[in-house]
Amino acid sequence: MQPQHARNDAARLRATNVRTALVLLTIALVFFGGVIAARFMGGWTTGISVVGFAVFVFLAFAIGRNLRSPK
Amino acid sequence: MSSIPHDRAAAGHGTHDDHAHHPTGLMRWVTTTNHKDIGTMYLWFSFTMFMVGGVMALTIRAELFQPGLQVVHPEFFNQMTTLHGLIMVFGAIMPAAVGFANWMIPLLIGAPDMAFARMNNWSFWLLPPAAILLVTSLFVPGGAASAGWTLYPPLTIQQGMGMDLAIFAVHIMGASSIMGSINIITTILNMRAPGMTLMKMPLFCWTWLITAYLLIAVMPVLAGAVTMLLTDRHFGTSFFNAAGGGDPVLFQHIFWFFGHPEVYIIILPAFGIVSQIIPTFARKPLFGYASMVYATAGIAILSFIVWAHHMFTVGMPVAGVLFFMYATMLIAVPTGVKIFNWLATMWRGAMTFEAPMMFAVGFLFLFTMGGFTGLVLAIAPIDMQLHDTYYVVAHFHYVMVAGSLFAFFGGVYYWLPKWTGTMYDERIAQIHFWTSLVFFNVAFFPQHFLGLAGMPRRIPDYAQQFADWNMVSSIGAFGFGLSQLLVLYAVVKCIRGDGAKAPAKPWEGGDTLEWTVPSPAPYHTFETPPVVR
Ligand SMILES: [Cu+2]
């Protein structure tokens, strides 16, 4: 058997990895959706808005998380 | 390995019993989640695609051996140029880089495996179906896609179902690359051994980290572009269809927003490999490590603001032309920093010239040439003359073949002892290097002359005046193609154990973590993380 702390470490690493992956996946999806949306609704302003909005939401999430659980 | 403590090895045994009896034979490869197995599969897949794309290149060169039409129909010739480009970029070079990443990144940062081992398996196994789609598209009615690898509309909106298969293949390969990139970034950010700070990482990890970010930013853009092509073709939209009010030029903007960073996606991992090889064989630490990291990041950032240098002849405002011209020239600065650092690493080093070093030095010469012709092409008024000529073909083959491919060959010889436990045959490797170097230049150097004289690319026939250099180029191409059987022979020889047994550290100057584990690298490494001081 693995000692408890090792299992906790593994679980924490797993959670960190999943979090990193989700952030990266979001970036990819925003670029994919953004380029199509920009063209579909016309104009580069839409594209910039999509990316800007995504950055804003991302920042809000990142800051919000830290507000809830201060280290 | 003896320096690495094993105090947790016994404790870890109970959870790893699934590793002890993994399947054998074919099922081992289908189900494997081991980064070394997956790296091996990527590299073999890449080599197979290199052969397939190579046969297509030789078909092109056979047709161009003489003026007039001899070997293939013009339609088929266009399918060959298109598929050769798609297969070499997405099937050969990119998977080779991912193969190196899979094998080496965990070993270089002291991690037991990639962060997402099962996703890793999936990202590999997406590739063979995509390759099958591309190759079998040759046999559907109307043949394969034939509008060039850049897939410009309106041609791509008009072609037959071969184009749909190509679009689908690009989607699948894009998904595979994005998953691979997520895996690589997560591994590098979260799984480094204690003490392995980012600024202590071997440079190969740095170049791949930055490459992976580039991939995540631009592969979705390409996927979006080809998705819009697909809906234009089948679902009545008019994104790029001028007849319905769409804008075909916009596709070019989107494509090259992907396409230019793609060039760096292809070359940065090669930079990383060269940055591992040169210090080892110069027996000196890499000169200017931090500046190498910043130069790599600088190249990546600049790569996003230069795309329209591919479109000078399309027409754009003078301010746009000037911006893209100067931005492109600016890339020579961080690239120059790298070249300088490699030279400075070799300066007064105790150098030896085994095959990996030969390929690295060959890379330095030839990649720099490709870089210089890139600078020439960046000058807008010159580009107006040279656009769509063989000068461009010569330029990017110096970057892709003598750049990336040579670095990858260097990497293969450098790490073969670690992968197989057997030293490669130095004589064969040296012959492989010299024949590759000579035939590469015989094939591609004359294409500069042809381009300057005005020979257009992607055309199966040409004027009499181009005949001599085309003949020379074709001879070089066939020589280059045949030379590649040597690397296959050298690798197979190693795998069969035919050669000297490789010690854990076959290269005197190697000081990265992979040389601390035995050769061949055991199936599982660094389950107890090494401590980096
Ligand atoms: Cu470019």
Tab-separated table of N, CA and C in Angstrom, chain B residues 423-532:
chain	number	residue	atom	x	y	z
B	423	MET	N	24.590	1.106	-29.629
B	423	MET	CA	25.164	2.227	-30.364
B	423	MET	C	24.844	2.056	-31.849
B	424	TYR	N	24.490	3.158	-32.487
B	424	TYR	CA	24.244	3.080	-33.933
B	424	TYR	C	25.575	2.918	-34.658
B	425	ASP	N	25.493	2.517	-35.911
B	425	ASP	CA	26.689	2.321	-36.738
B	425	ASP	C	27.175	3.684	-37.236
B	426	GLU	N	28.291	4.148	-36.663
B	426	GLU	CA	28.763	5.502	-36.968
B	426	GLU	C	29.063	5.680	-38.465
B	427	ARG	N	29.597	4.615	-39.094
B	427	ARG	CA	29.965	4.740	-40.502
B	427	ARG	C	28.717	4.972	-41.362
B	428	ILE	N	27.666	4.174	-41.090
B	428	ILE	CA	26.425	4.350	-41.860
B	428	ILE	C	25.851	5.740	-41.611
B	429	ALA	N	25.898	6.171	-40.341
B	429	ALA	CA	25.332	7.475	-40.018
B	429	ALA	C	26.087	8.589	-40.722
B	430	GLN	N	27.419	8.461	-40.787
B	430	GLN	CA	28.200	9.495	-41.466
B	430	GLN	C	27.900	9.497	-42.966
B	431	ILE	N	27.767	8.301	-43.543
B	431	ILE	CA	27.420	8.249	-44.973
B	431	ILE	C	26.036	8.870	-45.180
B	432	HIS	N	25.110	8.541	-44.254
B	432	HIS	CA	23.767	9.116	-44.343
B	432	HIS	C	23.848	10.636	-44.309
B	433	PHE	N	24.676	11.166	-43.398
B	433	PHE	CA	24.786	12.624	-43.316
B	433	PHE	C	25.312	13.216	-44.615
B	434	TRP	N	26.429	12.675	-45.095
B	434	TRP	CA	27.066	13.302	-46.265
B	434	TRP	C	26.222	13.152	-47.520
B	435	THR	N	25.615	11.963	-47.711
B	435	THR	CA	24.768	11.833	-48.904
B	435	THR	C	23.560	12.764	-48.792
B	436	SER	N	22.970	12.861	-47.589
B	436	SER	CA	21.823	13.754	-47.419
B	436	SER	C	22.229	15.184	-47.723
B	437	LEU	N	23.367	15.592	-47.159
B	437	LEU	CA	23.815	16.983	-47.325
B	437	LEU	C	24.045	17.304	-48.803
B	438	VAL	N	24.785	16.413	-49.476
B	438	VAL	CA	25.128	16.697	-50.878
B	438	VAL	C	23.869	16.656	-51.748
B	439	PHE	N	23.085	15.572	-51.630
B	439	PHE	CA	21.924	15.443	-52.513
B	439	PHE	C	20.867	16.504	-52.197
B	440	PHE	N	20.760	16.877	-50.922
B	440	PHE	CA	19.801	17.938	-50.604
B	440	PHE	C	20.148	19.205	-51.376
B	441	ASN	N	21.437	19.563	-51.356
B	441	ASN	CA	21.832	20.797	-52.037
B	441	ASN	C	21.742	20.664	-53.549
B	442	VAL	N	22.039	19.458	-54.066
B	442	VAL	CA	21.879	19.257	-55.506
B	442	VAL	C	20.406	19.427	-55.889
B	443	ALA	N	19.512	18.945	-55.018
B	443	ALA	CA	18.087	19.024	-55.340
B	443	ALA	C	17.560	20.452	-55.221
B	444	PHE	N	17.934	21.145	-54.156
B	444	PHE	CA	17.234	22.397	-53.855
B	444	PHE	C	18.004	23.659	-54.181
B	445	PHE	N	19.339	23.610	-54.214
B	445	PHE	CA	20.035	24.870	-54.522
B	445	PHE	C	19.690	25.391	-55.911
B	446	PRO	N	19.649	24.511	-56.942
B	446	PRO	CA	19.304	25.016	-58.278
B	446	PRO	C	17.911	25.628	-58.342
B	447	GLN	N	17.031	25.247	-57.408
B	447	GLN	CA	15.676	25.806	-57.461
B	447	GLN	C	15.686	27.309	-57.185
B	448	HIS	N	16.726	27.799	-56.482
B	448	HIS	CA	16.865	29.256	-56.357
B	448	HIS	C	17.021	29.888	-57.741
B	449	PHE	N	17.903	29.277	-58.564
B	449	PHE	CA	18.139	29.839	-59.905
B	449	PHE	C	16.859	29.803	-60.723
B	450	LEU	N	16.148	28.642	-60.643
B	450	LEU	CA	14.924	28.491	-61.424
B	450	LEU	C	13.910	29.557	-61.029
B	451	GLY	N	13.808	29.789	-59.711
B	451	GLY	CA	12.841	30.779	-59.237
B	451	GLY	C	13.220	32.178	-59.677
B	452	LEU	N	14.507	32.493	-59.544
B	452	LEU	CA	14.948	33.828	-59.957
B	452	LEU	C	14.703	34.039	-61.449
B	453	ALA	N	14.798	32.947	-62.230
B	453	ALA	CA	14.556	33.057	-63.669
B	453	ALA	C	13.067	33.050	-63.989
B	454	GLY	N	12.230	32.818	-62.966
B	454	GLY	CA	10.788	32.964	-63.179
B	454	GLY	C	10.008	31.682	-63.333
B	455	MET	N	10.583	30.524	-62.973
B	455	MET	CA	9.803	29.292	-63.111
B	455	MET	C	8.727	29.216	-62.027
B	456	PRO	N	7.442	29.099	-62.430
B	456	PRO	CA	6.369	29.046	-61.438
B	456	PRO	C	6.314	27.692	-60.741
B	457	ARG	N	5.853	27.684	-59.484
B	457	ARG	CA	5.698	26.427	-58.764
B	457	ARG	C	4.338	25.811	-59.099
B	458	ARG	N	4.155	24.537	-58.708
B	458	ARG	CA	2.881	23.823	-58.854
B	458	ARG	C	2.412	23.705	-60.301
B	459	ILE	N	3.365	23.665	-61.278
B	459	ILE	CA	3.006	23.498	-62.686
B	459	ILE	C	3.814	22.314	-63.222
B	460	PRO	N	3.156	21.329	-63.870
B	460	PRO	CA	3.876	20.118	-64.288
B	460	PRO	C	4.762	20.318	-65.523
B	461	ASP	N	4.598	21.407	-66.222
B	461	ASP	CA	5.355	21.628	-67.457
B	461	ASP	C	6.084	22.963	-67.325
B	462	TYR	N	7.144	23.155	-68.126
B	462	TYR	CA	7.857	24.423	-68.036
B	462	TYR	C	8.582	24.724	-69.344
B	463	ALA	N	9.052	25.977	-69.438
B	463	ALA	CA	9.727	26.403	-70.666
B	463	ALA	C	11.098	25.741	-70.768
B	464	GLN	N	11.554	25.575	-72.018
B	464	GLN	CA	12.850	24.947	-72.308
B	464	GLN	C	14.000	25.521	-71.481
B	465	GLN	N	13.962	26.837	-71.247
B	465	GLN	CA	15.099	27.494	-70.592
B	465	GLN	C	15.365	26.943	-69.188
B	466	PHE	N	14.337	26.297	-68.584
B	466	PHE	CA	14.509	25.782	-67.222
B	466	PHE	C	14.981	24.335	-67.195
B	467	ALA	N	15.207	23.751	-68.369
B	467	ALA	CA	15.386	22.297	-68.431
B	467	ALA	C	16.608	21.806	-67.645
B	468	ASP	N	17.755	22.474	-67.800
B	468	ASP	CA	18.992	21.939	-67.211
B	468	ASP	C	18.915	21.821	-65.702
B	469	TRP	N	18.547	22.922	-65.044
B	469	TRP	CA	18.552	22.887	-63.579
B	469	TRP	C	17.472	21.970	-63.032
B	470	ASN	N	16.371	21.824	-63.773
B	470	ASN	CA	15.342	20.880	-63.313
B	470	ASN	C	15.867	19.456	-63.343
B	471	MET	N	16.659	19.150	-64.371
B	471	MET	CA	17.219	17.807	-64.457
B	471	MET	C	18.152	17.560	-63.257
B	472	VAL	N	19.006	18.551	-62.977
B	472	VAL	CA	19.913	18.438	-61.830
B	472	VAL	C	19.108	18.258	-60.541
B	473	SER	N	18.089	19.084	-60.382
B	473	SER	CA	17.281	19.037	-59.166
B	473	SER	C	16.637	17.658	-58.988
B	474	SER	N	16.118	17.103	-60.076
B	474	SER	CA	15.468	15.793	-59.974
B	474	SER	C	16.476	14.708	-59.591
B	475	ILE	N	17.682	14.793	-60.155
B	475	ILE	CA	18.706	13.801	-59.793
B	475	ILE	C	19.011	13.902	-58.296
B	476	GLY	N	19.160	15.141	-57.818
B	476	GLY	CA	19.411	15.352	-56.391
B	476	GLY	C	18.290	14.793	-55.535
B	477	ALA	N	17.048	15.006	-55.978
B	477	ALA	CA	15.900	14.556	-55.186
B	477	ALA	C	15.896	13.035	-55.059
B	478	PHE	N	16.175	12.337	-56.168
B	478	PHE	CA	16.186	10.876	-56.092
B	478	PHE	C	17.344	10.392	-55.212
B	479	GLY	N	18.484	11.060	-55.317
B	479	GLY	CA	19.603	10.699	-54.448
B	479	GLY	C	19.254	10.907	-52.987
B	480	PHE	N	18.612	12.028	-52.692
B	480	PHE	CA	18.226	12.318	-51.310
B	480	PHE	C	17.251	11.267	-50.795
B	481	GLY	N	16.269	10.941	-51.634
B	481	GLY	CA	15.278	9.938	-51.239
B	481	GLY	C	15.941	8.604	-50.917
B	482	LEU	N	16.827	8.153	-51.808
B	482	LEU	CA	17.492	6.861	-51.584
B	482	LEU	C	18.356	6.888	-50.331
B	483	SER	N	19.003	8.045	-50.070
B	483	SER	CA	19.884	8.139	-48.897
B	483	SER	C	19.128	7.856	-47.610
B	484	GLN	N	17.820	8.124	-47.621
B	484	GLN	CA	17.073	7.972	-46.376
B	484	GLN	C	16.890	6.515	-45.974
B	485	LEU	N	17.151	5.593	-46.934
B	485	LEU	CA	17.101	4.185	-46.551
B	485	LEU	C	18.222	3.880	-45.552
B	486	LEU	N	19.279	4.702	-45.571
B	486	LEU	CA	20.401	4.462	-44.660
B	486	LEU	C	19.990	4.666	-43.203
B	487	VAL	N	19.190	5.696	-42.938
B	487	VAL	CA	18.804	5.927	-41.546
B	487	VAL	C	17.895	4.790	-41.081
B	488	LEU	N	17.044	4.311	-42.000
B	488	LEU	CA	16.182	3.172	-41.659
B	488	LEU	C	17.053	1.970	-41.283
B	489	TYR	N	18.084	1.714	-42.117
B	489	TYR	CA	18.985	0.594	-41.860
B	489	TYR	C	19.685	0.771	-40.506
B	490	ALA	N	20.173	2.000	-40.239
B	490	ALA	CA	20.883	2.242	-38.977
B	490	ALA	C	19.971	2.014	-37.780
B	491	VAL	N	18.710	2.468	-37.891
B	491	VAL	CA	17.784	2.320	-36.766
B	491	VAL	C	17.434	0.846	-36.555
B	492	VAL	N	17.129	0.137	-37.657
B	492	VAL	CA	16.770	-1.281	-37.528
B	492	VAL	C	17.927	-2.063	-36.919
B	493	LYS	N	19.148	-1.720	-37.338
B	493	LYS	CA	20.334	-2.369	-36.784
B	493	LYS	C	20.395	-2.198	-35.261
B	494	CYS	N	20.108	-0.987	-34.802
B	494	CYS	CA	20.109	-0.724	-33.354
B	494	CYS	C	19.037	-1.531	-32.648
B	495	ILE	N	17.831	-1.554	-33.250
B	495	ILE	CA	16.724	-2.247	-32.592
B	495	ILE	C	17.030	-3.734	-32.474
B	496	ARG	N	17.695	-4.298	-33.509
B	496	ARG	CA	18.052	-5.715	-33.463
B	496	ARG	C	19.239	-5.988	-32.555
B	497	GLY	N	19.790	-4.920	-31.959
B	497	GLY	CA	20.911	-5.104	-31.044
B	497	GLY	C	22.218	-5.397	-31.750
B	498	ASP	N	22.279	-5.081	-33.037
B	498	ASP	CA	23.482	-5.343	-33.833
B	498	ASP	C	24.411	-4.136	-33.718
B	499	GLY	N	25.293	-4.160	-32.718
B	499	GLY	CA	26.215	-3.051	-32.510
B	499	GLY	C	26.734	-3.081	-31.094
B	500	ALA	N	27.618	-2.121	-30.783
B	500	ALA	CA	28.187	-2.091	-29.434
B	500	ALA	C	27.086	-1.780	-28.427
B	501	LYS	N	27.220	-2.352	-27.221
B	501	LYS	CA	26.234	-2.071	-26.186
B	501	LYS	C	26.420	-0.636	-25.704
B	502	ALA	N	25.303	0.091	-25.571
B	502	ALA	CA	25.414	1.498	-25.180
B	502	ALA	C	25.476	1.606	-23.667
B	503	PRO	N	26.440	2.369	-23.132
B	503	PRO	CA	26.431	2.639	-21.698
B	503	PRO	C	25.318	3.623	-21.358
B	504	ALA	N	25.076	3.843	-20.048
B	504	ALA	CA	24.018	4.775	-19.649
B	504	ALA	C	24.280	6.143	-20.261
B	505	LYS	N	25.559	6.521	-20.302
B	505	LYS	CA	25.888	7.841	-20.851
B	505	LYS	C	26.884	7.690	-21.987
B	506	PRO	N	26.378	7.488	-23.201
B	506	PRO	CA	27.286	7.228	-24.327
B	506	PRO	C	28.059	8.468	-24.765
B	507	TRP	N	27.562	9.644	-24.431
B	507	TRP	CA	28.229	10.878	-24.862
B	507	TRP	C	28.887	11.536	-23.664
B	508	GLU	N	30.195	11.689	-23.765
B	508	GLU	CA	30.971	12.223	-22.654
B	508	GLU	C	30.392	13.533	-22.124
B	509	GLY	N	29.943	14.398	-23.052
B	509	GLY	CA	29.511	15.737	-22.643
B	509	GLY	C	28.064	15.827	-22.201
B	510	GLY	N	27.314	14.711	-22.216
B	510	GLY	CA	25.887	14.782	-21.890
B	510	GLY	C	25.672	14.989	-20.396
B	511	ASP	N	24.947	16.027	-20.015
B	511	ASP	CA	24.762	16.246	-18.576
B	511	ASP	C	23.292	16.416	-18.208
B	512	THR	N	22.380	15.943	-19.077
B	512	THR	CA	20.967	16.035	-18.736
B	512	THR	C	20.500	14.717	-18.135
B	513	LEU	N	19.272	14.730	-17.578
B	513	LEU	CA	18.814	13.607	-16.753
B	513	LEU	C	18.686	12.280	-17.494
B	514	GLU	N	18.413	12.333	-18.814
B	514	GLU	CA	18.201	11.050	-19.504
B	514	GLU	C	19.440	10.171	-19.432
B	515	TRP	N	20.622	10.757	-19.261
B	515	TRP	CA	21.853	9.962	-19.219
B	515	TRP	C	22.088	9.359	-17.835
B	516	THR	N	21.202	9.666	-16.852
B	516	THR	CA	21.368	9.053	-15.530
B	516	THR	C	20.618	7.728	-15.432
B	517	VAL	N	19.767	7.415	-16.418
B	517	VAL	CA	19.076	6.116	-16.377
B	517	VAL	C	19.797	5.159	-17.323
B	518	PRO	N	19.638	3.844	-17.128
B	518	PRO	CA	20.373	2.895	-17.968
B	518	PRO	C	19.941	2.975	-19.438
B	519	SER	N	20.767	2.424	-20.322
B	519	SER	CA	20.401	2.283	-21.737
B	519	SER	C	20.175	0.800	-22.013
B	520	PRO	N	19.089	0.379	-22.654
B	520	PRO	CA	17.945	1.205	-23.024
B	520	PRO	C	17.213	1.708	-21.790
B	521	ALA	N	16.542	2.832	-21.922
B	521	ALA	CA	15.808	3.376	-20.791
B	521	ALA	C	14.769	2.355	-20.340
B	522	PRO	N	14.719	2.025	-19.040
B	522	PRO	CA	13.730	1.046	-18.565
B	522	PRO	C	12.306	1.512	-18.905
B	523	TYR	N	11.371	0.566	-18.905
B	523	TYR	CA	9.988	0.883	-19.274
B	523	TYR	C	9.440	1.994	-18.383
B	524	HIS	N	9.796	1.949	-17.097
B	524	HIS	CA	9.369	3.008	-16.175
B	524	HIS	C	10.605	3.692	-15.619
B	525	THR	N	10.610	5.017	-15.700
B	525	THR	CA	11.747	5.758	-15.158
B	525	THR	C	11.236	6.858	-14.243
B	526	PHE	N	12.076	7.248	-13.317
B	526	PHE	CA	11.786	8.377	-12.420
B	526	PHE	C	10.442	8.230	-11.701
B	527	GLU	N	10.055	6.976	-11.327
B	527	GLU	CA	8.842	6.832	-10.523
B	527	GLU	C	9.080	7.470	-9.169
B	528	THR	N	10.339	7.419	-8.705
B	528	THR	CA	10.760	8.264	-7.598
B	528	THR	C	11.506	9.427	-8.229
B	529	PRO	N	10.993	10.637	-8.041
B	529	PRO	CA	11.608	11.746	-8.772
B	529	PRO	C	13.060	11.956	-8.375
B	530	PRO	N	13.934	12.236	-9.341
B	530	PRO	CA	15.316	12.556	-9.018
B	530	PRO	C	15.350	13.935	-8.366
B	531	VAL	N	16.394	14.202	-7.614
B	531	VAL	CA	16.513	15.530	-7.018
B	531	VAL	C	17.559	16.309	-7.809
B	532	VAL	N	17.123	17.445	-8.348
B	532	VAL	CA	18.031	18.272	-9.142
B	532	VAL	C	18.576	19.373	-8.256
